[in-house]
Amino acid sequence: VEERNRYLDLMAQQAERMQHLVEDLLTLSRLEGSPLPSNNDWVSARHLLQRCENEARGLSAALTKNQSKPPHVLVFPEFEGAVLAGEIAGASAELHSAFSNLLANAMRYTPAGGRIEVLWVLQPDGSARFTVKDSGPGIDPKHVSRLTERFYRVDRSRSRDTGGTGLGLAIVKHVLQRHGARLEIASTLGKGSEFSVTFPASRVRA
């Protein structure tokens, strides 16, 4: 019975992984075949970040539930009183996909109990920056320039363990290109990584 259950669990895991892969491929296909996002549809950054926070806390709990370790320490910006989050012109679903992929990526590669900090800053020049900083193992500089390639993996065995499809950062890249935004990656081995997205002033309003 135990052996049968083990095989059933493996089958369920592989089926779930295949489902995620198909979903990511369909997302990329839609992005490539869709008109560019409008400059007239405004998305609340506050609501976007709150949605991402709720999902991130759920994902952290799921990733660490089988470990005798605490979930990740997740730090999100607080918009209290007169602090403004502003709005981004674009497609809400696409922006959510990009932000959540960056967060999921950080959580999958940061050990349980590690710290992940999310920042959202309206810049003096009118642009806005979204940043995800983690305390994970970091990335060798030779890999950084290729991270947004489809199916590119820094560590294939670790990617299998964390359930990634190898398409998350490719999706992020496409979404940002469609919104005129740019992605910057800074990482130091053993000290974590920082993924920053800068939206142009033309797509941001306070």
Short mmCIF file of N, CA and C in Angstrom, two decimals, residues 61-176:
data_model
loop_
_atom_site.label_atom_id
_atom_site.label_comp_id
_atom_site.label_asym_id
_atom_site.label_seq_id
_atom_site.Cartn_x
_atom_site.Cartn_y
_atom_site.Cartn_z
N ALA A 61 3.66 29.14 2.53
CA ALA A 61 3.14 28.10 3.42
C ALA A 61 3.14 26.75 2.71
N ALA A 62 2.77 26.74 1.42
CA ALA A 62 2.73 25.50 0.66
C ALA A 62 4.13 24.92 0.45
N LEU A 63 5.10 25.79 0.19
CA LEU A 63 6.46 25.33 -0.07
C LEU A 63 7.15 24.77 1.18
N THR A 64 6.73 25.25 2.34
CA THR A 64 7.41 24.84 3.58
C THR A 64 6.58 23.89 4.45
N LYS A 65 5.41 23.49 3.99
CA LYS A 65 4.53 22.69 4.84
C LYS A 65 5.10 21.33 5.19
N ASN A 66 5.94 20.76 4.31
CA ASN A 66 6.51 19.45 4.57
C ASN A 66 7.90 19.53 5.21
N GLN A 67 8.30 20.72 5.59
CA GLN A 67 9.59 20.91 6.24
C GLN A 67 9.39 21.35 7.68
N SER A 68 10.29 20.94 8.53
CA SER A 68 10.19 21.35 9.93
C SER A 68 10.89 22.69 10.11
N LYS A 69 10.58 23.62 9.20
CA LYS A 69 11.18 24.95 9.22
C LYS A 69 10.09 26.00 9.06
N PRO A 70 10.35 27.22 9.48
CA PRO A 70 9.33 28.28 9.39
C PRO A 70 9.16 28.74 7.95
N PRO A 71 8.03 29.37 7.62
CA PRO A 71 7.85 29.94 6.28
C PRO A 71 8.78 31.12 6.08
N HIS A 72 8.80 31.65 4.87
CA HIS A 72 9.65 32.80 4.57
C HIS A 72 9.21 34.03 5.35
N VAL A 73 10.16 34.90 5.59
CA VAL A 73 9.86 36.21 6.16
C VAL A 73 9.57 37.14 4.99
N LEU A 74 8.30 37.50 4.82
CA LEU A 74 7.88 38.32 3.68
C LEU A 74 7.62 39.75 4.14
N VAL A 75 8.29 40.70 3.50
CA VAL A 75 8.13 42.11 3.86
C VAL A 75 7.60 42.87 2.65
N PHE A 76 6.41 43.45 2.80
CA PHE A 76 5.78 44.21 1.72
C PHE A 76 5.62 45.66 2.14
N PRO A 77 5.55 46.57 1.16
CA PRO A 77 5.39 47.99 1.51
C PRO A 77 4.03 48.24 2.15
N GLU A 78 4.01 49.18 3.08
CA GLU A 78 2.76 49.59 3.72
C GLU A 78 2.38 50.98 3.23
N PHE A 79 1.15 51.10 2.78
CA PHE A 79 0.68 52.39 2.26
C PHE A 79 -0.31 52.98 3.27
N GLU A 80 0.25 53.69 4.23
CA GLU A 80 -0.58 54.26 5.29
C GLU A 80 -0.73 55.77 5.10
N GLY A 81 -1.86 56.28 5.51
CA GLY A 81 -2.08 57.73 5.49
C GLY A 81 -1.91 58.33 4.11
N ALA A 82 -0.98 59.27 3.98
CA ALA A 82 -0.81 60.01 2.74
C ALA A 82 0.17 59.36 1.78
N VAL A 83 0.71 58.19 2.17
CA VAL A 83 1.66 57.52 1.28
C VAL A 83 0.93 57.01 0.04
N LEU A 84 1.41 57.42 -1.13
CA LEU A 84 0.74 57.07 -2.38
C LEU A 84 1.43 55.88 -3.06
N ALA A 85 0.62 54.99 -3.62
CA ALA A 85 1.17 53.87 -4.38
C ALA A 85 1.14 54.18 -5.87
N GLY A 86 0.17 55.01 -6.28
CA GLY A 86 0.07 55.36 -7.69
C GLY A 86 -0.58 54.28 -8.53
N GLU A 87 -0.55 54.49 -9.84
CA GLU A 87 -1.16 53.56 -10.79
C GLU A 87 -0.23 53.33 -11.98
N ILE A 88 -0.42 52.17 -12.62
CA ILE A 88 0.36 51.83 -13.81
C ILE A 88 -0.61 51.68 -14.98
N ALA A 89 -0.25 52.26 -16.12
CA ALA A 89 -1.07 52.10 -17.32
C ALA A 89 -0.72 50.77 -17.97
N GLY A 90 -1.75 49.93 -18.16
CA GLY A 90 -1.47 48.65 -18.81
C GLY A 90 -2.51 47.60 -18.52
N ALA A 91 -2.12 46.34 -18.74
CA ALA A 91 -3.02 45.21 -18.58
C ALA A 91 -2.85 44.62 -17.18
N SER A 92 -3.91 44.65 -16.40
CA SER A 92 -3.86 44.19 -15.01
C SER A 92 -3.39 42.74 -14.91
N ALA A 93 -3.94 41.86 -15.74
CA ALA A 93 -3.59 40.43 -15.66
C ALA A 93 -2.11 40.21 -15.99
N GLU A 94 -1.60 40.95 -16.97
CA GLU A 94 -0.19 40.79 -17.35
C GLU A 94 0.73 41.29 -16.24
N LEU A 95 0.41 42.44 -15.68
CA LEU A 95 1.24 42.99 -14.61
C LEU A 95 1.24 42.07 -13.39
N HIS A 96 0.08 41.54 -13.07
CA HIS A 96 0.00 40.60 -11.95
C HIS A 96 0.85 39.36 -12.23
N SER A 97 0.81 38.88 -13.46
CA SER A 97 1.60 37.71 -13.83
C SER A 97 3.09 37.97 -13.66
N ALA A 98 3.56 39.14 -14.09
CA ALA A 98 4.98 39.47 -13.97
C ALA A 98 5.40 39.59 -12.51
N PHE A 99 4.62 40.33 -11.72
CA PHE A 99 4.98 40.52 -10.31
C PHE A 99 4.96 39.19 -9.55
N SER A 100 3.92 38.39 -9.78
CA SER A 100 3.81 37.14 -9.04
C SER A 100 4.87 36.14 -9.46
N ASN A 101 5.29 36.17 -10.73
CA ASN A 101 6.36 35.28 -11.18
C ASN A 101 7.68 35.64 -10.51
N LEU A 102 7.97 36.93 -10.37
CA LEU A 102 9.20 37.35 -9.70
C LEU A 102 9.18 36.93 -8.23
N LEU A 103 8.04 37.05 -7.60
CA LEU A 103 7.92 36.64 -6.20
C LEU A 103 8.05 35.13 -6.04
N ALA A 104 7.35 34.38 -6.90
CA ALA A 104 7.41 32.92 -6.82
C ALA A 104 8.82 32.43 -7.04
N ASN A 105 9.52 33.06 -7.97
CA ASN A 105 10.90 32.69 -8.27
C ASN A 105 11.78 32.89 -7.02
N ALA A 106 11.60 34.02 -6.35
CA ALA A 106 12.38 34.30 -5.14
C ALA A 106 12.10 33.28 -4.06
N MET A 107 10.84 32.90 -3.89
CA MET A 107 10.48 31.96 -2.83
C MET A 107 10.97 30.55 -3.11
N ARG A 108 10.95 30.16 -4.39
CA ARG A 108 11.39 28.81 -4.72
C ARG A 108 12.89 28.62 -4.51
N TYR A 109 13.65 29.70 -4.65
CA TYR A 109 15.10 29.58 -4.53
C TYR A 109 15.66 30.12 -3.23
N THR A 110 14.77 30.59 -2.35
CA THR A 110 15.21 31.05 -1.03
C THR A 110 14.81 30.00 0.01
N PRO A 111 15.76 29.51 0.79
CA PRO A 111 15.44 28.46 1.78
C PRO A 111 14.35 28.90 2.75
N ALA A 112 13.66 27.92 3.31
CA ALA A 112 12.61 28.20 4.29
C ALA A 112 13.16 29.07 5.41
N GLY A 113 12.39 30.06 5.82
CA GLY A 113 12.82 30.97 6.87
C GLY A 113 13.61 32.15 6.35
N GLY A 114 13.97 32.13 5.06
CA GLY A 114 14.73 33.23 4.48
C GLY A 114 13.86 34.47 4.30
N ARG A 115 14.50 35.59 4.03
CA ARG A 115 13.80 36.88 3.94
C ARG A 115 13.61 37.29 2.48
N ILE A 116 12.39 37.73 2.17
CA ILE A 116 12.08 38.26 0.85
C ILE A 116 11.39 39.61 1.06
N GLU A 117 11.97 40.64 0.48
CA GLU A 117 11.43 41.99 0.65
C GLU A 117 10.97 42.55 -0.69
N VAL A 118 9.78 43.13 -0.67
CA VAL A 118 9.21 43.75 -1.87
C VAL A 118 9.16 45.26 -1.67
N LEU A 119 9.64 45.99 -2.66
CA LEU A 119 9.64 47.46 -2.59
C LEU A 119 8.88 48.03 -3.78
N TRP A 120 8.19 49.13 -3.55
CA TRP A 120 7.52 49.87 -4.62
C TRP A 120 7.78 51.34 -4.37
N VAL A 121 8.47 51.98 -5.30
CA VAL A 121 8.89 53.37 -5.10
C VAL A 121 8.52 54.22 -6.31
N LEU A 122 7.82 55.32 -6.05
CA LEU A 122 7.58 56.32 -7.09
C LEU A 122 8.81 57.22 -7.15
N GLN A 123 9.48 57.28 -8.30
CA GLN A 123 10.73 58.00 -8.43
C GLN A 123 10.49 59.50 -8.70
N PRO A 124 11.46 60.34 -8.36
CA PRO A 124 11.32 61.79 -8.59
C PRO A 124 11.08 62.15 -10.05
N ASP A 125 11.57 61.34 -10.99
CA ASP A 125 11.41 61.66 -12.41
C ASP A 125 10.07 61.18 -12.97
N GLY A 126 9.19 60.64 -12.10
CA GLY A 126 7.88 60.20 -12.54
C GLY A 126 7.79 58.72 -12.85
N SER A 127 8.92 58.04 -12.93
CA SER A 127 8.91 56.60 -13.15
C SER A 127 8.59 55.89 -11.84
N ALA A 128 8.48 54.56 -11.87
CA ALA A 128 8.21 53.78 -10.66
C ALA A 128 9.02 52.49 -10.71
N ARG A 129 9.43 52.04 -9.54
CA ARG A 129 10.26 50.83 -9.49
C ARG A 129 9.67 49.80 -8.54
N PHE A 130 9.56 48.56 -9.04
CA PHE A 130 9.11 47.41 -8.25
C PHE A 130 10.33 46.51 -8.07
N THR A 131 10.63 46.14 -6.82
CA THR A 131 11.83 45.36 -6.54
C THR A 131 11.50 44.16 -5.64
N VAL A 132 12.10 43.03 -5.96
CA VAL A 132 12.02 41.84 -5.12
C VAL A 132 13.45 41.47 -4.71
N LYS A 133 13.72 41.53 -3.40
CA LYS A 133 15.05 41.20 -2.87
C LYS A 133 14.93 39.92 -2.02
N ASP A 134 15.85 38.98 -2.22
CA ASP A 134 15.80 37.75 -1.43
C ASP A 134 17.15 37.46 -0.78
N SER A 135 17.12 36.57 0.20
CA SER A 135 18.34 36.18 0.91
C SER A 135 18.77 34.78 0.49
N GLY A 136 18.44 34.42 -0.74
CA GLY A 136 18.76 33.10 -1.26
C GLY A 136 20.23 32.90 -1.56
N PRO A 137 20.56 31.83 -2.28
CA PRO A 137 21.96 31.47 -2.54
C PRO A 137 22.67 32.37 -3.54
N GLY A 138 21.93 33.24 -4.22
CA GLY A 138 22.55 34.10 -5.22
C GLY A 138 22.77 33.38 -6.53
N ILE A 139 23.20 34.12 -7.54
CA ILE A 139 23.36 33.58 -8.89
C ILE A 139 24.75 33.94 -9.41
N ASP A 140 25.42 32.98 -9.98
CA ASP A 140 26.72 33.24 -10.59
C ASP A 140 26.55 34.25 -11.73
N PRO A 141 27.41 35.27 -11.81
CA PRO A 141 27.27 36.30 -12.85
C PRO A 141 27.17 35.75 -14.27
N LYS A 142 27.78 34.59 -14.54
CA LYS A 142 27.75 34.05 -15.89
C LYS A 142 26.35 33.62 -16.32
N HIS A 143 25.45 33.44 -15.36
CA HIS A 143 24.09 33.01 -15.69
C HIS A 143 23.11 34.18 -15.84
N VAL A 144 23.43 35.32 -15.25
CA VAL A 144 22.45 36.41 -15.13
C VAL A 144 21.89 36.86 -16.47
N SER A 145 22.74 37.02 -17.48
CA SER A 145 22.28 37.53 -18.77
C SER A 145 21.36 36.56 -19.50
N ARG A 146 21.30 35.31 -19.08
CA ARG A 146 20.49 34.30 -19.77
C ARG A 146 19.24 33.89 -18.99
N LEU A 147 19.00 34.50 -17.85
CA LEU A 147 17.91 34.06 -16.98
C LEU A 147 16.53 34.18 -17.61
N THR A 148 16.35 35.14 -18.53
CA THR A 148 15.02 35.33 -19.12
C THR A 148 14.81 34.48 -20.38
N GLU A 149 15.78 33.65 -20.73
CA GLU A 149 15.60 32.74 -21.87
C GLU A 149 14.64 31.63 -21.48
N ARG A 150 13.86 31.17 -22.42
CA ARG A 150 12.91 30.09 -22.14
C ARG A 150 13.66 28.81 -21.76
N PHE A 151 13.21 28.20 -20.68
CA PHE A 151 13.72 26.92 -20.19
C PHE A 151 15.16 26.96 -19.70
N TYR A 152 15.75 28.15 -19.63
CA TYR A 152 17.12 28.22 -19.11
C TYR A 152 17.09 28.02 -17.61
N ARG A 153 17.94 27.13 -17.11
CA ARG A 153 17.98 26.84 -15.69
C ARG A 153 19.41 26.93 -15.18
N VAL A 154 19.57 27.60 -14.04
CA VAL A 154 20.89 27.67 -13.41
C VAL A 154 21.24 26.32 -12.83
N ASP A 155 20.26 25.66 -12.20
CA ASP A 155 20.47 24.36 -11.57
C ASP A 155 19.26 23.49 -11.90
N ARG A 156 19.43 22.58 -12.83
CA ARG A 156 18.29 21.77 -13.30
C ARG A 156 17.71 20.89 -12.20
N SER A 157 18.58 20.31 -11.38
CA SER A 157 18.07 19.42 -10.34
C SER A 157 17.26 20.21 -9.31
N ARG A 158 17.73 21.40 -8.97
CA ARG A 158 16.99 22.23 -8.00
C ARG A 158 15.68 22.71 -8.59
N SER A 159 15.66 23.01 -9.90
CA SER A 159 14.43 23.45 -10.54
C SER A 159 13.36 22.37 -10.49
N ARG A 160 13.80 21.12 -10.65
CA ARG A 160 12.84 20.01 -10.56
C ARG A 160 12.26 19.93 -9.16
N ASP A 161 13.14 20.12 -8.15
CA ASP A 161 12.69 20.02 -6.76
C ASP A 161 11.68 21.11 -6.41
N THR A 162 11.86 22.31 -6.97
CA THR A 162 10.99 23.43 -6.60
C THR A 162 9.75 23.53 -7.48
N GLY A 163 9.67 22.73 -8.53
CA GLY A 163 8.47 22.70 -9.35
C GLY A 163 8.37 23.80 -10.39
N GLY A 164 9.47 24.49 -10.66
CA GLY A 164 9.45 25.55 -11.68
C GLY A 164 9.37 24.98 -13.09
N THR A 165 8.89 25.81 -14.03
CA THR A 165 8.76 25.36 -15.42
C THR A 165 9.89 25.89 -16.30
N GLY A 166 10.66 26.84 -15.80
CA GLY A 166 11.71 27.43 -16.62
C GLY A 166 11.19 28.52 -17.55
N LEU A 167 9.92 28.92 -17.36
CA LEU A 167 9.31 29.92 -18.23
C LEU A 167 8.91 31.21 -17.49
N GLY A 168 9.02 31.19 -16.18
CA GLY A 168 8.55 32.33 -15.40
C GLY A 168 9.22 33.64 -15.77
N LEU A 169 10.54 33.65 -15.87
CA LEU A 169 11.23 34.90 -16.19
C LEU A 169 11.08 35.28 -17.65
N ALA A 170 10.83 34.30 -18.52
CA ALA A 170 10.53 34.62 -19.93
C ALA A 170 9.20 35.35 -20.02
N ILE A 171 8.23 34.93 -19.21
CA ILE A 171 6.93 35.61 -19.15
C ILE A 171 7.12 37.03 -18.62
N VAL A 172 7.91 37.18 -17.58
CA VAL A 172 8.19 38.50 -17.02
C VAL A 172 8.79 39.42 -18.10
N LYS A 173 9.77 38.90 -18.83
CA LYS A 173 10.44 39.68 -19.87
C LYS A 173 9.44 40.18 -20.92
N HIS A 174 8.55 39.29 -21.37
CA HIS A 174 7.57 39.67 -22.40
C HIS A 174 6.60 40.73 -21.87
N VAL A 175 6.12 40.54 -20.65
CA VAL A 175 5.18 41.50 -20.07
C VAL A 175 5.83 42.88 -19.97
N LEU A 176 7.05 42.92 -19.50
CA LEU A 176 7.73 44.20 -19.31
C LEU A 176 8.00 44.89 -20.64
#
